[in-house]
PDB file of C-alpha atoms in Angstrom:
ATOM      1  CA  MET A   1      17.041   3.038  -4.146  1.00  0.00           C
ATOM      2  CA  GLU A   2      14.150   4.641  -2.263  1.00  0.00           C
ATOM      3  CA  PRO A   3      13.596   3.262   1.254  1.00  0.00           C
ATOM      4  CA  PHE A   4       9.912   2.334   0.757  1.00  0.00           C
ATOM      5  CA  VAL A   5       9.129  -0.336  -1.838  1.00  0.00           C
ATOM      6  CA  PHE A   6       5.577  -1.262  -2.882  1.00  0.00           C
ATOM      7  CA  PHE A   7       4.698  -4.472  -4.728  1.00  0.00           C
ATOM      8  CA  GLY A   8       1.312  -4.389  -6.442  1.00  0.00           C
ATOM      9  CA  GLY A   9      -0.599  -6.363  -9.021  1.00  0.00           C
ATOM     10  CA  LYS A  10      -3.706  -8.372  -9.799  1.00  0.00           C
ATOM     11  CA  GLY A  11      -5.056 -10.671  -7.105  1.00  0.00           C
ATOM     12  CA  GLY A  12      -3.353 -14.058  -7.023  1.00  0.00           C
ATOM     13  CA  VAL A  13      -0.247 -13.197  -9.059  1.00  0.00           C
ATOM     14  CA  GLY A  14       2.155 -13.781  -6.148  1.00  0.00           C
ATOM     15  CA  LYS A  15       2.665 -10.334  -4.598  1.00  0.00           C
ATOM     16  CA  THR A  16       3.154 -11.700  -1.089  1.00  0.00           C
ATOM     17  CA  THR A  17       5.742 -14.243  -2.217  1.00  0.00           C
ATOM     18  CA  VAL A  18       7.704 -11.647  -4.204  1.00  0.00           C
ATOM     19  CA  SER A  19       7.470  -9.066  -1.389  1.00  0.00           C
ATOM     20  CA  CYS A  20       8.778 -11.525   1.201  1.00  0.00           C
ATOM     21  CA  ALA A  21      11.507 -12.749  -1.158  1.00  0.00           C
ATOM     22  CA  TYR A  22      12.694  -9.190  -1.787  1.00  0.00           C
ATOM     23  CA  ALA A  23      12.587  -8.404   1.950  1.00  0.00           C
ATOM     24  CA  LEU A  24      14.703 -11.522   2.579  1.00  0.00           C
ATOM     25  CA  ARG A  25      17.190 -10.419  -0.082  1.00  0.00           C
ATOM     26  CA  CYS A  26      17.466  -6.956   1.513  1.00  0.00           C
ATOM     27  CA  ALA A  27      18.033  -8.454   4.976  1.00  0.00           C
ATOM     28  CA  ARG A  28      20.702 -10.825   3.631  1.00  0.00           C
ATOM     29  CA  ASP A  29      22.455  -7.795   2.106  1.00  0.00           C
ATOM     30  CA  GLY A  30      22.658  -6.121   5.495  1.00  0.00           C
ATOM     31  CA  GLN A  31      19.632  -3.827   5.235  1.00  0.00           C
ATOM     32  CA  ARG A  32      17.501  -3.719   8.381  1.00  0.00           C
ATOM     33  CA  THR A  33      14.146  -4.580   6.748  1.00  0.00           C
ATOM     34  CA  LEU A  34      10.444  -4.599   7.597  1.00  0.00           C
ATOM     35  CA  VAL A  35       7.882  -6.325   5.355  1.00  0.00           C
ATOM     36  CA  VAL A  36       4.273  -5.180   5.786  1.00  0.00           C
ATOM     37  CA  SER A  37       1.285  -7.160   4.472  1.00  0.00           C
ATOM     38  CA  THR A  38      -2.355  -6.092   4.222  1.00  0.00           C
ATOM     39  CA  ASP A  39      -3.840  -9.217   2.644  1.00  0.00           C
ATOM     40  CA  PRO A  40      -5.030 -11.781   5.243  1.00  0.00           C
ATOM     41  CA  ALA A  41      -5.805 -14.309   2.485  1.00  0.00           C
ATOM     42  CA  HIS A  42      -2.124 -14.559   1.459  1.00  0.00           C
ATOM     43  CA  SER A  43      -0.097 -13.316   4.369  1.00  0.00           C
ATOM     44  CA  VAL A  44       3.436 -13.155   5.642  1.00  0.00           C
ATOM     45  CA  THR A  45       2.250 -15.579   8.315  1.00  0.00           C
ATOM     46  CA  ASP A  46       1.887 -18.273   5.643  1.00  0.00           C
ATOM     47  CA  VAL A  47       5.234 -17.537   3.990  1.00  0.00           C
ATOM     48  CA  PHE A  48       7.305 -17.555   7.173  1.00  0.00           C
ATOM     49  CA  ASP A  49       5.244 -20.168   9.105  1.00  0.00           C
ATOM     50  CA  GLN A  50       4.989 -17.753  12.004  1.00  0.00           C
ATOM     51  CA  PRO A  51       2.072 -15.684  13.372  1.00  0.00           C
ATOM     52  CA  PHE A  52       2.280 -11.902  12.979  1.00  0.00           C
ATOM     53  CA  ASP A  53       0.013  -9.030  13.980  1.00  0.00           C
ATOM     54  CA  ASP A  54       0.006  -5.262  13.439  1.00  0.00           C
ATOM     55  CA  ALA A  55       3.214  -4.702  15.414  1.00  0.00           C
ATOM     56  CA  PRO A  56       6.615  -5.524  13.899  1.00  0.00           C
ATOM     57  CA  GLN A  57       8.066  -8.855  15.027  1.00  0.00           C
ATOM     58  CA  SER A  58      11.350 -10.550  14.183  1.00  0.00           C
ATOM     59  CA  VAL A  59      11.188 -13.304  11.575  1.00  0.00           C
ATOM     60  CA  GLU A  60      12.603 -16.426  13.168  1.00  0.00           C
ATOM     61  CA  GLY A  61      15.876 -17.599  11.696  1.00  0.00           C
ATOM     62  CA  ILE A  62      16.481 -14.477   9.557  1.00  0.00           C
ATOM     63  CA  ASP A  63      18.664 -11.757  11.022  1.00  0.00           C
ATOM     64  CA  GLY A  64      17.647  -8.196  10.245  1.00  0.00           C
ATOM     65  CA  LEU A  65      14.121  -9.015   9.023  1.00  0.00           C
ATOM     66  CA  ASP A  66      10.879  -8.043  10.775  1.00  0.00           C
ATOM     67  CA  ALA A  67       7.325  -8.551   9.564  1.00  0.00           C
ATOM     68  CA  MET A  68       3.866  -7.268  10.410  1.00  0.00           C
ATOM     69  CA  GLN A  69       0.366  -8.196   9.257  1.00  0.00           C
ATOM     70  CA  ILE A  70      -2.252  -5.437   9.082  1.00  0.00           C
ATOM     71  CA  ASP A  71      -5.828  -6.688   9.328  1.00  0.00           C
ATOM     72  CA  PRO A  72      -7.962  -4.351   7.169  1.00  0.00           C
ATOM     73  CA  ASP A  73     -11.178  -4.937   9.154  1.00  0.00           C
ATOM     74  CA  GLU A  74      -9.485  -4.226  12.471  1.00  0.00           C
ATOM     75  CA  GLU A  75      -7.835  -1.164  10.946  1.00  0.00           C
ATOM     76  CA  VAL A  76     -11.203   0.226   9.767  1.00  0.00           C
ATOM     77  CA  THR A  77     -12.647  -0.260  13.259  1.00  0.00           C
ATOM     78  CA  ARG A  78      -9.654   1.443  14.890  1.00  0.00           C
ATOM     79  CA  HIS A  79      -9.750   4.278  12.348  1.00  0.00           C
ATOM     80  CA  LEU A  80     -13.452   4.970  12.939  1.00  0.00           C
ATOM     81  CA  ASP A  81     -13.011   4.759  16.722  1.00  0.00           C
ATOM     82  CA  GLU A  82     -10.344   7.484  16.496  1.00  0.00           C
ATOM     83  CA  ILE A  83     -12.703   9.656  14.445  1.00  0.00           C
ATOM     84  CA  ARG A  84     -15.478   9.038  16.973  1.00  0.00           C
ATOM     85  CA  GLN A  85     -13.209  10.081  19.834  1.00  0.00           C
ATOM     86  CA  ASP A  86     -12.037  13.225  18.030  1.00  0.00           C
ATOM     87  CA  LEU A  87     -15.549  14.328  17.121  1.00  0.00           C
ATOM     88  CA  SER A  88     -17.022  13.535  20.524  1.00  0.00           C
ATOM     89  CA  GLU A  89     -14.602  16.013  22.088  1.00  0.00           C
ATOM     90  CA  GLN A  90     -15.673  18.806  19.713  1.00  0.00           C
ATOM     91  CA  VAL A  91     -19.479  18.585  19.613  1.00  0.00           C
ATOM     92  CA  SER A  92     -22.339  18.874  22.049  1.00  0.00           C
ATOM     93  CA  ALA A  93     -23.575  15.806  23.920  1.00  0.00           C
ATOM     94  CA  SER A  94     -26.780  15.815  21.860  1.00  0.00           C
ATOM     95  CA  MET A  95     -24.730  15.174  18.703  1.00  0.00           C
ATOM     96  CA  VAL A  96     -22.731  12.190  20.002  1.00  0.00           C
ATOM     97  CA  ASN A  97     -25.460   9.605  19.343  1.00  0.00           C
ATOM     98  CA  GLU A  98     -25.897  10.846  15.788  1.00  0.00           C
ATOM     99  CA  ILE A  99     -22.124  10.699  15.230  1.00  0.00           C
ATOM    100  CA  ASN A 100     -22.057   7.109  16.481  1.00  0.00           C
ATOM    101  CA  ARG A 101     -24.923   6.187  14.156  1.00  0.00           C
ATOM    102  CA  GLN A 102     -23.232   7.730  11.140  1.00  0.00           C
ATOM    103  CA  LEU A 103     -19.895   6.046  11.904  1.00  0.00           C
ATOM    104  CA  GLU A 104     -21.544   2.648  12.270  1.00  0.00           C
ATOM    105  CA  MET A 105     -23.017   3.162   8.810  1.00  0.00           C
ATOM    106  CA  ALA A 106     -19.616   4.278   7.490  1.00  0.00           C
ATOM    107  CA  HIS A 107     -17.916   1.018   8.484  1.00  0.00           C
ATOM    108  CA  GLY A 108     -18.974  -0.746   5.308  1.00  0.00           C
ATOM    109  CA  THR A 109     -19.062   2.196   2.930  1.00  0.00           C
ATOM    110  CA  PRO A 110     -16.771   2.490  -0.118  1.00  0.00           C
ATOM    111  CA  GLY A 111     -13.538   4.215   0.803  1.00  0.00           C
ATOM    112  CA  ALA A 112     -13.495   3.315   4.504  1.00  0.00           C
ATOM    113  CA  TYR A 113     -11.126   0.398   3.845  1.00  0.00           C
ATOM    114  CA  GLU A 114      -8.725   2.471   1.728  1.00  0.00           C
ATOM    115  CA  SER A 115      -8.803   5.428   4.116  1.00  0.00           C
ATOM    116  CA  ALA A 116      -7.995   3.268   7.144  1.00  0.00           C
ATOM    117  CA  LEU A 117      -5.191   1.389   5.373  1.00  0.00           C
ATOM    118  CA  PHE A 118      -3.783   4.618   3.996  1.00  0.00           C
ATOM    119  CA  ASP A 119      -3.471   6.074   7.486  1.00  0.00           C
ATOM    120  CA  ARG A 120      -1.736   2.919   8.676  1.00  0.00           C
ATOM    121  CA  PHE A 121       0.668   2.832   5.716  1.00  0.00           C
ATOM    122  CA  VAL A 122       1.658   6.435   6.297  1.00  0.00           C
ATOM    123  CA  ASP A 123       2.027   5.796  10.027  1.00  0.00           C
ATOM    124  CA  VAL A 124       4.477   2.973   9.232  1.00  0.00           C
ATOM    125  CA  MET A 125       6.462   5.262   6.918  1.00  0.00           C
ATOM    126  CA  ARG A 126       6.588   8.056   9.485  1.00  0.00           C
ATOM    127  CA  ASN A 127       7.906   5.674  12.140  1.00  0.00           C
ATOM    128  CA  ALA A 128      10.380   3.753   9.980  1.00  0.00           C
ATOM    129  CA  ASP A 129      13.514   5.037  11.756  1.00  0.00           C
ATOM    130  CA  PRO A 130      14.628   1.562  12.951  1.00  0.00           C
ATOM    131  CA  TYR A 131      14.692   0.276   9.355  1.00  0.00           C
ATOM    132  CA  ASP A 132      16.723   0.862   6.213  1.00  0.00           C
ATOM    133  CA  ARG A 133      14.052  -0.659   3.992  1.00  0.00           C
ATOM    134  CA  VAL A 134      10.274  -1.096   4.342  1.00  0.00           C
ATOM    135  CA  VAL A 135       8.557  -3.434   1.852  1.00  0.00           C
ATOM    136  CA  PHE A 136       4.783  -3.183   1.372  1.00  0.00           C
ATOM    137  CA  ASP A 137       2.841  -6.208   0.128  1.00  0.00           C
ATOM    138  CA  THR A 138      -0.307  -4.459  -1.083  1.00  0.00           C
ATOM    139  CA  SER A 139      -3.903  -5.426  -1.818  1.00  0.00           C
ATOM    140  CA  PRO A 140      -5.007  -6.222  -5.402  1.00  0.00           C
ATOM    141  CA  THR A 141      -4.481  -3.465  -7.967  1.00  0.00           C
ATOM    142  CA  GLY A 142      -7.832  -1.650  -7.764  1.00  0.00           C
ATOM    143  CA  SER A 143      -7.697  -1.092  -4.011  1.00  0.00           C
ATOM    144  CA  THR A 144      -4.032  -0.098  -4.134  1.00  0.00           C
ATOM    145  CA  LEU A 145      -4.586   2.482  -6.877  1.00  0.00           C
ATOM    146  CA  ARG A 146      -7.475   4.035  -4.925  1.00  0.00           C
ATOM    147  CA  LEU A 147      -5.285   4.103  -1.828  1.00  0.00           C
ATOM    148  CA  LEU A 148      -2.398   5.809  -3.637  1.00  0.00           C
ATOM    149  CA  GLY A 149      -4.797   8.408  -5.028  1.00  0.00           C
ATOM    150  CA  LEU A 150      -5.977   9.489  -1.589  1.00  0.00           C
ATOM    151  CA  PRO A 151      -3.364  12.207  -0.847  1.00  0.00           C
ATOM    152  CA  ASP A 152      -4.488  14.468  -3.716  1.00  0.00           C
ATOM    153  CA  LEU A 153      -8.177  13.794  -3.089  1.00  0.00           C
ATOM    154  CA  LEU A 154      -8.142  14.253   0.673  1.00  0.00           C
ATOM    155  CA  GLU A 155      -5.742  17.189   0.700  1.00  0.00           C
ATOM    156  CA  SER A 156      -8.146  19.144  -1.536  1.00  0.00           C
ATOM    157  CA  TRP A 157     -11.069  18.060   0.639  1.00  0.00           C
ATOM    158  CA  ILE A 158      -9.270  19.227   3.792  1.00  0.00           C
ATOM    159  CA  ASP A 159      -8.545  22.599   2.151  1.00  0.00           C
ATOM    160  CA  ARG A 160     -12.274  23.074   1.491  1.00  0.00           C
ATOM    161  CA  LEU A 161     -13.183  22.084   5.049  1.00  0.00           C
ATOM    162  CA  MET A 162     -10.615  24.510   6.467  1.00  0.00           C
ATOM    163  CA  HIS A 163     -12.006  27.310   4.298  1.00  0.00           C
ATOM    164  CA  LYS A 164     -15.550  26.611   5.514  1.00  0.00           C
ATOM    165  CA  ARG A 165     -14.410  26.427   9.131  1.00  0.00           C
ATOM    166  CA  ARG A 166     -12.559  29.751   8.904  1.00  0.00           C
ATOM    167  CA  THR A 167     -15.591  31.377   7.281  1.00  0.00           C
ATOM    168  CA  SER A 168     -17.840  30.031  10.044  1.00  0.00           C
ATOM    169  CA  ILE A 169     -15.544  31.280  12.812  1.00  0.00           C
ATOM    170  CA  ASP A 170     -15.179  34.662  11.131  1.00  0.00           C
ATOM    171  CA  LEU A 171     -18.973  35.075  11.075  1.00  0.00           C
ATOM    172  CA  PHE A 172     -19.264  34.154  14.745  1.00  0.00           C
ATOM    173  CA  GLU A 173     -16.521  36.611  15.680  1.00  0.00           C
ATOM    174  CA  LYS A 174     -18.265  39.382  13.777  1.00  0.00           C
ATOM    175  CA  ALA A 175     -21.566  38.487  15.442  1.00  0.00           C
ATOM    176  CA  ALA A 176     -20.219  39.278  18.935  1.00  0.00           C
ATOM    177  CA  VAL A 177     -22.068  42.324  20.271  1.00  0.00           C
ATOM    178  CA  GLY A 178     -20.751  44.809  22.824  1.00  0.00           C
ATOM    179  CA  ASN A 179     -18.759  43.151  25.561  1.00  0.00           C
ATOM    180  CA  ASN A 180     -19.981  39.686  24.681  1.00  0.00           C
ATOM    181  CA  GLU A 181     -17.265  37.213  23.740  1.00  0.00           C
ATOM    182  CA  PRO A 182     -17.702  35.391  20.415  1.00  0.00           C
ATOM    183  CA  ARG A 183     -18.802  31.771  20.762  1.00  0.00           C
ATOM    184  CA  ARG A 184     -15.880  30.665  18.580  1.00  0.00           C
ATOM    185  CA  VAL A 185     -12.501  32.221  17.935  1.00  0.00           C
ATOM    186  CA  MET A 186      -9.996  31.483  15.168  1.00  0.00           C
ATOM    187  CA  GLU A 187      -6.961  31.197  17.421  1.00  0.00           C
ATOM    188  CA  GLY A 188      -6.915  27.922  19.319  1.00  0.00           C
ATOM    189  CA  ASP A 189      -9.951  26.474  17.542  1.00  0.00           C
ATOM    190  CA  PRO A 190      -9.650  22.672  18.086  1.00  0.00           C
ATOM    191  CA  VAL A 191     -11.480  21.725  14.893  1.00  0.00           C
ATOM    192  CA  LEU A 192      -9.270  23.958  12.753  1.00  0.00           C
ATOM    193  CA  ALA A 193      -6.184  22.618  14.545  1.00  0.00           C
ATOM    194  CA  ARG A 194      -7.278  19.042  13.775  1.00  0.00           C
ATOM    195  CA  LEU A 195      -7.846  19.896  10.118  1.00  0.00           C
ATOM    196  CA  GLN A 196      -4.407  21.506   9.889  1.00  0.00           C
ATOM    197  CA  GLN A 197      -2.913  18.375  11.448  1.00  0.00           C
ATOM    198  CA  ARG A 198      -4.614  16.190   8.823  1.00  0.00           C
ATOM    199  CA  LYS A 199      -3.455  18.512   6.037  1.00  0.00           C
ATOM    200  CA  ALA A 200       0.156  18.137   7.197  1.00  0.00           C
ATOM    201  CA  PHE A 201      -0.367  14.363   7.318  1.00  0.00           C
ATOM    202  CA  PHE A 202      -1.551  14.242   3.692  1.00  0.00           C
ATOM    203  CA  GLU A 203       1.234  16.576   2.537  1.00  0.00           C
ATOM    204  CA  PHE A 204       3.795  14.255   4.123  1.00  0.00           C
ATOM    205  CA  ALA A 205       2.150  11.229   2.491  1.00  0.00           C
ATOM    206  CA  ASP A 206       2.158  12.837  -0.940  1.00  0.00           C
ATOM    207  CA  SER A 207       5.822  13.837  -0.658  1.00  0.00           C
ATOM    208  CA  ALA A 208       6.897  10.439   0.695  1.00  0.00           C
ATOM    209  CA  LEU A 209       5.095   8.511  -2.063  1.00  0.00           C
ATOM    210  CA  HIS A 210       6.629  10.684  -4.793  1.00  0.00           C
ATOM    211  CA  ASP A 211      10.168  11.075  -3.404  1.00  0.00           C
ATOM    212  CA  ASP A 212      10.816   8.124  -1.085  1.00  0.00           C
ATOM    213  CA  ALA A 213       8.867   5.222  -2.623  1.00  0.00           C
ATOM    214  CA  ALA A 214       9.500   2.802  -5.501  1.00  0.00           C
ATOM    215  CA  PHE A 215       6.716   0.812  -7.159  1.00  0.00           C
ATOM    216  CA  PHE A 216       6.955  -2.628  -8.741  1.00  0.00           C
ATOM    217  CA  LEU A 217       4.143  -4.642 -10.316  1.00  0.00           C
ATOM    218  CA  VAL A 218       3.898  -8.433 -10.213  1.00  0.00           C
ATOM    219  CA  LEU A 219       2.156 -10.165 -13.110  1.00  0.00           C
ATOM    220  CA  ASN A 220       1.493 -13.611 -14.535  1.00  0.00           C
ATOM    221  CA  PRO A 221       2.018 -14.439 -18.229  1.00  0.00           C
ATOM    222  CA  ASP A 222      -1.679 -14.376 -19.109  1.00  0.00           C
ATOM    223  CA  GLU A 223      -3.732 -11.854 -21.051  1.00  0.00           C
ATOM    224  CA  LEU A 224      -5.861 -10.643 -18.111  1.00  0.00           C
ATOM    225  CA  SER A 225      -2.789  -9.993 -15.983  1.00  0.00           C
ATOM    226  CA  LEU A 226      -1.006  -8.133 -18.786  1.00  0.00           C
ATOM    227  CA  ASN A 227      -4.052  -5.957 -19.468  1.00  0.00           C
ATOM    228  CA  GLU A 228      -4.478  -5.036 -15.804  1.00  0.00           C
ATOM    229  CA  THR A 229      -0.758  -4.312 -15.470  1.00  0.00           C
ATOM    230  CA  GLU A 230      -0.861  -2.006 -18.485  1.00  0.00           C
ATOM    231  CA  ARG A 231      -3.791  -0.093 -16.974  1.00  0.00           C
ATOM    232  CA  ALA A 232      -2.054   0.130 -13.607  1.00  0.00           C
ATOM    233  CA  ILE A 233       1.099   1.574 -15.195  1.00  0.00           C
ATOM    234  CA  ALA A 234      -0.990   4.231 -16.955  1.00  0.00           C
ATOM    235  CA  THR A 235      -2.929   5.095 -13.788  1.00  0.00           C
ATOM    236  CA  LEU A 236       0.225   5.424 -11.704  1.00  0.00           C
ATOM    237  CA  ARG A 237       1.766   7.597 -14.409  1.00  0.00           C
ATOM    238  CA  GLU A 238      -1.259   9.926 -14.166  1.00  0.00           C
ATOM    239  CA  LYS A 239      -0.472  10.284 -10.451  1.00  0.00           C
ATOM    240  CA  ASP A 240       3.192  11.028 -11.296  1.00  0.00           C
ATOM    241  CA  LEU A 241       4.220   7.710  -9.722  1.00  0.00           C
ATOM    242  CA  THR A 242       6.679   5.713 -11.821  1.00  0.00           C
ATOM    243  CA  VAL A 243       6.725   1.920 -11.939  1.00  0.00           C
ATOM    244  CA  ARG A 244      10.375   0.931 -11.537  1.00  0.00           C
ATOM    245  CA  GLY A 245      10.046  -2.633 -12.768  1.00  0.00           C
ATOM    246  CA  LEU A 246       7.864  -5.668 -13.507  1.00  0.00           C
ATOM    247  CA  VAL A 247       8.133  -9.149 -12.022  1.00  0.00           C
ATOM    248  CA  ALA A 248       6.831 -12.011 -14.185  1.00  0.00           C
ATOM    249  CA  ASN A 249       5.791 -14.799 -11.823  1.00  0.00           C
ATOM    250  CA  LYS A 250       4.472 -18.373 -12.166  1.00  0.00           C
ATOM    251  CA  LEU A 251       6.148 -19.131 -15.483  1.00  0.00           C
ATOM    252  CA  THR A 252       5.562 -22.677 -16.775  1.00  0.00           C
ATOM    253  CA  PRO A 253       8.633 -24.952 -16.736  1.00  0.00           C
ATOM    254  CA  SER A 254       9.739 -26.598 -19.979  1.00  0.00           C
ATOM    255  CA  PRO A 255       9.571 -30.417 -20.159  1.00  0.00           C
ATOM    256  CA  ASP A 256      12.687 -32.455 -20.817  1.00  0.00           C
ATOM    257  CA  PRO A 257      13.570 -32.795 -24.539  1.00  0.00           C
ATOM    258  CA  ASP A 258      12.886 -36.538 -24.563  1.00  0.00           C
ATOM    259  CA  GLU A 259       9.384 -36.184 -23.144  1.00  0.00           C
ATOM    260  CA  ASP A 260       6.615 -36.386 -25.739  1.00  0.00           C
ATOM    261  CA  GLY A 261       3.459 -37.326 -23.879  1.00  0.00           C
ATOM    262  CA  ARG A 262       0.254 -35.304 -23.685  1.00  0.00           C
ATOM    263  CA  GLY A 263       1.458 -33.404 -20.628  1.00  0.00           C
ATOM    264  CA  ALA A 264       4.766 -32.541 -22.262  1.00  0.00           C
ATOM    265  CA  ARG A 265       3.051 -31.260 -25.407  1.00  0.00           C
ATOM    266  CA  TYR A 266       0.747 -29.098 -23.273  1.00  0.00           C
ATOM    267  CA  LEU A 267       3.718 -27.660 -21.361  1.00  0.00           C
ATOM    268  CA  ARG A 268       5.603 -26.850 -24.578  1.00  0.00           C
ATOM    269  CA  GLU A 269       2.576 -25.023 -26.027  1.00  0.00           C
ATOM    270  CA  ARG A 270       2.126 -23.086 -22.796  1.00  0.00           C
ATOM    271  CA  VAL A 271       5.813 -22.173 -22.604  1.00  0.00           C
ATOM    272  CA  GLU A 272       5.647 -20.933 -26.201  1.00  0.00           C
ATOM    273  CA  THR A 273       2.573 -18.795 -25.455  1.00  0.00           C
ATOM    274  CA  GLU A 274       4.170 -17.352 -22.335  1.00  0.00           C
ATOM    275  CA  ALA A 275       7.354 -16.558 -24.261  1.00  0.00           C
ATOM    276  CA  GLU A 276       5.297 -14.498 -26.713  1.00  0.00           C
ATOM    277  CA  ARG A 277       3.701 -12.608 -23.845  1.00  0.00           C
ATOM    278  CA  LEU A 278       7.053 -11.953 -22.202  1.00  0.00           C
ATOM    279  CA  GLU A 279       8.280 -10.547 -25.498  1.00  0.00           C
ATOM    280  CA  THR A 280       5.214  -8.286 -25.601  1.00  0.00           C
ATOM    281  CA  ILE A 281       6.109  -7.017 -22.118  1.00  0.00           C
ATOM    282  CA  ARG A 282       9.701  -6.322 -23.148  1.00  0.00           C
ATOM    283  CA  SER A 283       8.763  -4.523 -26.341  1.00  0.00           C
ATOM    284  CA  GLU A 284       5.569  -2.655 -25.397  1.00  0.00           C
ATOM    285  CA  PHE A 285       5.779  -1.919 -21.665  1.00  0.00           C
ATOM    286  CA  ASP A 286       7.993   0.900 -20.411  1.00  0.00           C
ATOM    287  CA  PRO A 287       9.095  -0.602 -17.062  1.00  0.00           C
ATOM    288  CA  PRO A 288      11.791  -3.275 -17.422  1.00  0.00           C
ATOM    289  CA  LEU A 289      11.353  -6.912 -16.472  1.00  0.00           C
ATOM    290  CA  VAL A 290      13.416  -7.327 -13.309  1.00  0.00           C
ATOM    291  CA  ALA A 291      12.649 -11.011 -12.737  1.00  0.00           C
ATOM    292  CA  GLU A 292      11.178 -14.051 -14.481  1.00  0.00           C
ATOM    293  CA  ILE A 293      10.150 -16.546 -11.800  1.00  0.00           C
ATOM    294  CA  GLY A 294       9.011 -20.070 -12.588  1.00  0.00           C
ATOM    295  CA  TRP A 295       6.368 -22.185 -10.885  1.00  0.00           C
ATOM    296  CA  ARG A 296       7.568 -24.149  -7.862  1.00  0.00           C
ATOM    297  CA  SER A 297       6.260 -27.633  -7.094  1.00  0.00           C
ATOM    298  CA  ALA A 298       5.666 -26.712  -3.439  1.00  0.00           C
ATOM    299  CA  GLU A 299       4.678 -23.676  -1.385  1.00  0.00           C
ATOM    300  CA  VAL A 300       7.319 -20.975  -1.637  1.00  0.00           C
ATOM    301  CA  LYS A 301       8.896 -20.751   1.804  1.00  0.00           C
ATOM    302  CA  GLY A 302      12.237 -21.608   3.385  1.00  0.00           C
ATOM    303  CA  ASP A 303      14.844 -22.565   0.791  1.00  0.00           C
ATOM    304  CA  LEU A 304      12.384 -21.984  -2.068  1.00  0.00           C
ATOM    305  CA  LEU A 305      11.865 -18.387  -0.876  1.00  0.00           C
ATOM    306  CA  ALA A 306      15.635 -17.906  -0.866  1.00  0.00           C
ATOM    307  CA  ASP A 307      15.738 -19.202  -4.458  1.00  0.00           C
ATOM    308  CA  VAL A 308      13.114 -16.655  -5.526  1.00  0.00           C
ATOM    309  CA  ALA A 309      15.053 -13.904  -3.723  1.00  0.00           C
ATOM    310  CA  ASP A 310      18.110 -14.795  -5.811  1.00  0.00           C
ATOM    311  CA  GLU A 311      16.090 -14.316  -9.027  1.00  0.00           C
ATOM    312  CA  LEU A 312      15.061 -10.724  -8.241  1.00  0.00           C
ATOM    313  CA  ASP A 313      17.246  -8.198 -10.033  1.00  0.00           C
ATOM    314  CA  ILE A 314      16.257  -5.306  -7.773  1.00  0.00           C
ATOM    315  CA  GLU A 315      18.643  -3.005  -5.907  1.00  0.00           C
ATOM    316  CA  THR A 316      18.679  -3.601  -2.139  1.00  0.00           C
ATOM    317  CA  ALA A 317      20.796  -0.689  -0.852  1.00  0.00           C
ATOM    318  CA  ALA A 318      18.472   2.011   0.481  1.00  0.00           C
ATOM    319  CA  GLU A 319      18.772   5.786   0.464  1.00  0.00           C
ATOM    320  CA  PRO A 320      17.686   7.516   3.684  1.00  0.00           C
ATOM    321  CA  PRO A 321      14.146   8.932   3.466  1.00  0.00           C
ATOM    322  CA  THR A 322      13.908  12.638   2.713  1.00  0.00           C
ATOM    323  CA  HIS A 323      10.524  13.344   4.323  1.00  0.00           C
ATOM    324  CA  VAL A 324      10.614  11.374   7.585  1.00  0.00           C
TER     325      VAL A 324
END
């Protein structure tokens, strides 16, 4: 299967647990694996009882498995600082203060979070040589879908910026009079070079997501989760990204046959309702169900994580990436 695997879904459905369980399964099968999380609220730190940051670190007690935790706020700050540095080298000193003011305003604007995380995701994919498999535990569905839509959006935007820059330089070259040198020249223009670099970055991202990535959605057996999953499948299809499978998580356990109290009756009714919803998934959703995971009575870590890993019917052997 493709080397990069993304697990998405509605907030709270268990994406982090499933991502870590699949990463554990890959490592146990001999695949050198990295699991990457972007959700500080439910992080790999909690699952493995070990602190992680934005650099890969070995998971204690599990051979062949590394993990990293990307902090979205820190990533936005780093991303904007890089933009500030790039722009400060290209503009006059009088413009630097205005650039700083605009970037401070941009920190909390819509899209800054997705743009920063997107750059970091792609950076991880481009530098994945030490690993056979990279597993991404993504943010809730809405943010992830916006993130995955960035290559098309930003590549078109970069094309327009490059066209405007070339037009501007062409006018300055034509404005040179006599022996005077033009103020800007096309060859060696640093702004144009930076735009071309970003264009190549987005082209790589688009190719890697379409050719080297597999997408799975985690859901719970409730109506809201099913509806959001159905919309996510349709949105990904519009982007020519195929969902390879669905993971049904947090299924209610059945009571023992001899139990007939109020709690047992409630559990039986819930199990029956969930069974109907699972049948709806099987009959109406295109991606197959690759796992049906029941509720655990304790936090899923250690032996319980290994149990969940055993329930995932997902290929672990990885094909080498074609665009790295």
